[in-house]
Coordinates of N, CA and C in Angstrom, one line a residue:
X1467 N 0.9 -0.9 0.2 CA 0.1 -0.1 -0.1 C 0.9 1.3 0.1
X1468 N 1.9 1.1 0.7 CA 2.9 2.3 0.8 C 3.4 2.8 -0.3
X1469 N 3.7 1.5 -1.1 CA 4.5 1.6 -2.4 C 3.7 2.4 -3.8
X1470 N 2.6 2.1 -3.2 CA 1.8 2.7 -4.1 C 1.2 3.9 -4.1
X1471 N 1.8 4.5 -2.9 CA 1.4 6.2 -2.6 C 1.8 6.8 -3.5
X1472 N 3.1 6.9 -4.0 CA 3.7 8.3 -5.0 C 3.1 8.0 -6.1
X1473 N 2.7 6.7 -6.6 CA 1.9 6.8 -7.9 C 0.6 7.2 -7.7
X1474 N 0.1 7.1 -6.7 CA -1.3 8.0 -6.5 C -1.4 9.3 -6.4
X1475 N 0.1 10.0 -5.8 CA -0.1 11.4 -5.6 C 0.4 11.9 -6.9
X1476 N 1.1 11.5 -7.7 CA 1.7 12.0 -9.2 C 0.3 11.9 -10.1
X1477 N -0.8 10.9 -9.6 CA -1.8 10.8 -10.6 C -3.2 11.9 -10.2
X1478 N -3.0 11.9 -8.7 CA -3.7 12.8 -8.7 C -3.2 14.4 -9.0
X1479 N -2.0 14.7 -8.7 CA -1.5 16.1 -9.1 C -1.8 16.2 -10.6
X1480 N -1.6 15.6 -11.6 CA -1.9 15.8 -13.2 C -2.8 16.0 -13.5
X1481 N -4.1 15.0 -12.5 CA -5.6 15.4 -12.7 C -5.8 16.5 -12.1
X1482 N -5.6 16.7 -11.4 CA -6.0 18.8 -10.6 C -5.3 19.4 -11.7
X1483 N -4.1 19.4 -12.4 CA -3.5 20.2 -13.1 C -4.3 20.4 -14.8
X1484 N -4.9 18.8 -15.0 CA -5.5 19.2 -16.1 C -7.1 19.9 -15.6
X1485 N -7.2 19.8 -14.8 CA -8.7 20.0 -14.4 C -8.8 21.9 -14.2
X1486 N -7.4 22.1 -13.8 CA -7.7 23.4 -13.5 C -7.3 24.4 -15.1
X1487 N -6.6 23.7 -15.9 CA -6.3 24.3 -17.3 C -7.3 24.0 -18.1
X1488 N -8.6 23.3 -17.8 CA -9.7 23.4 -18.8 C -10.8 24.4 -18.1
X1489 N -10.4 24.7 -16.9 CA -11.4 26.1 -16.2 C -11.2 27.7 -16.7
X1490 N -10.1 27.7 -17.8 CA -9.7 28.6 -18.2 C -10.4 29.4 -19.1
X1491 N -10.8 30.4 -19.2 CA -12.0 31.4 -19.9 C -11.3 31.3 -21.1
X1492 N -11.9 31.2 -22.4 CA -11.5 31.3 -23.8 C -12.4 32.1 -24.6
X1493 N -13.3 32.4 -24.2 CA -14.7 33.0 -24.9 C -15.2 34.3 -24.4
X1494 N -15.2 35.4 -24.9 CA -15.5 36.9 -24.6 C -17.1 36.7 -24.8
X1495 N -17.6 37.7 -23.6 CA -19.1 37.9 -24.2 C -19.1 38.7 -25.2
X1496 N -18.2 39.7 -25.6 CA -18.5 40.6 -26.6 C -17.5 40.1 -28.1
X1497 N -18.8 39.8 -28.7 CA -18.3 39.2 -30.1 C -16.9 40.6 -30.6
X1498 N -17.0 41.5 -30.7 CA -16.1 42.3 -31.2 C -14.8 42.2 -30.6
X1499 N -14.8 41.4 -29.3 CA -13.4 41.5 -28.5 C -13.1 39.5 -28.7
X1500 N -13.7 38.8 -29.2 CA -13.8 37.5 -29.3 C -12.8 37.0 -30.4
X1501 N -11.5 37.2 -30.0 CA -10.6 36.7 -31.3 C -9.4 36.9 -30.3
X1502 N -8.4 36.1 -31.1 CA -7.2 35.8 -30.6 C -6.0 36.8 -30.1
X1503 N -5.9 37.7 -30.8 CA -5.4 39.3 -30.2 C -5.6 39.2 -29.0
X1504 N -7.2 39.6 -28.9 CA -7.6 40.2 -27.6 C -7.1 39.8 -26.6
X1505 N -7.4 38.2 -26.6 CA -7.6 37.0 -25.9 C -6.0 36.9 -25.4
X1506 N -5.0 37.1 -26.0 CA -3.9 37.2 -25.8 C -3.8 38.4 -25.3
X1507 N -3.6 40.0 -25.5 CA -3.3 40.8 -24.7 C -3.9 40.6 -23.3
X1508 N -5.6 40.5 -23.2 CA -5.9 40.1 -21.7 C -5.3 39.0 -20.9
X1509 N -5.0 38.4 -21.6 CA -4.0 36.9 -20.5 C -2.8 37.5 -20.0
X1510 N -1.8 38.1 -21.0 CA -0.7 38.8 -20.6 C -1.0 40.1 -19.5
X1511 N -2.4 40.8 -20.0 CA -2.2 41.7 -18.6 C -2.6 41.2 -17.6
X1512 N -3.5 39.9 -17.6 CA -3.8 39.4 -16.3 C -2.6 38.9 -15.5
X1513 N -1.6 38.0 -16.4 CA -0.9 37.3 -15.9 C 0.4 38.5 -15.4
X1514 N 0.3 39.8 -15.9 CA 1.7 40.6 -15.0 C 0.9 41.4 -14.0
X1515 N -0.4 41.4 -13.6 CA -0.9 41.5 -12.6 C -1.1 40.8 -11.5
X1516 N -0.9 39.6 -12.0 CA -0.9 38.5 -11.1 C 0.2 37.5 -11.3
X1517 N 1.3 37.6 -10.8 CA 2.5 37.2 -11.0 C 2.9 35.9 -10.3
X1518 N 3.3 34.6 -11.0 CA 3.1 33.5 -10.3 C 3.4 33.1 -8.9
X1519 N 2.5 32.4 -8.2 CA 3.1 31.9 -6.6 C 3.0 30.8 -6.8
X1520 N 4.0 30.5 -5.4 CA 4.1 29.4 -5.4 C 3.1 28.3 -5.0
X1521 N 2.1 28.7 -4.2 CA 0.5 28.1 -3.8 C -0.3 28.4 -4.8
X1522 N 0.1 28.8 -6.1 CA -0.9 28.4 -7.0 C -2.3 29.2 -7.2
X1523 N -2.3 30.3 -6.1 CA -3.2 31.3 -6.4 C -3.5 32.1 -7.1
X1524 N -2.3 32.1 -7.7 CA -2.4 33.0 -9.0 C -3.2 32.7 -10.3
X1525 N -3.9 31.6 -10.2 CA -4.1 30.9 -11.3 C -5.7 31.2 -10.9
X1526 N -6.1 31.0 -10.1 CA -7.5 31.6 -9.6 C -7.6 33.3 -9.5
X1527 N -6.7 34.1 -9.2 CA -6.8 35.3 -9.5 C -6.5 35.7 -11.1
X1528 N -6.1 34.8 -12.1 CA -5.7 35.5 -13.3 C -7.0 35.1 -13.9
X1529 N -7.6 34.0 -13.6 CA -9.1 33.8 -14.2 C -10.3 34.6 -14.1
X1530 N -10.2 35.3 -12.8 CA -11.1 36.2 -12.0 C -11.0 37.0 -13.0
X1531 N -9.2 37.5 -13.1 CA -9.1 38.9 -14.1 C -9.8 38.8 -15.0
X1532 N -9.6 37.5 -16.1 CA -10.1 37.4 -17.3 C -11.8 37.0 -17.4
X1533 N -12.2 37.1 -16.1 CA -13.6 37.1 -16.1 C -13.9 38.7 -16.3
X1534 N -13.6 39.4 -15.2 CA -13.8 40.8 -15.3 C -13.8 41.3 -16.5
X1535 N -12.8 40.8 -17.5 CA -12.4 41.5 -19.0 C -13.6 41.0 -19.9
X1536 N -14.7 39.9 -19.2 CA -15.6 39.4 -19.9 C -15.3 38.0 -20.8
X1537 N -14.2 37.5 -20.4 CA -14.2 36.4 -20.9 C -14.7 35.3 -20.3
X1538 N -15.0 33.9 -20.5 CA -16.0 32.8 -19.7 C -15.8 31.6 -20.4

C-alpha cells in the first residue's frame, strides 16, 4: 500500500492540473473582443497583474481577472 502512494499522488496531481487548465476562460461575451489577439493581450495583462506564486493562488486570480474582462 505504501509503495502505491507515490503513484497515486502523481496521478492526483496530474488530474488536478488538467482540470485547472480546462477552467481557464476562452470565450468573450463581446463578439468584437472574441478573437485571438484580444485574448492574448488580456491574458498577458492578467499574468502581469498576478505573477506566479508557489501556492498556485495566481491561477484563480488570473481566471477572475479574465472574467472581469468579459472572458468566460
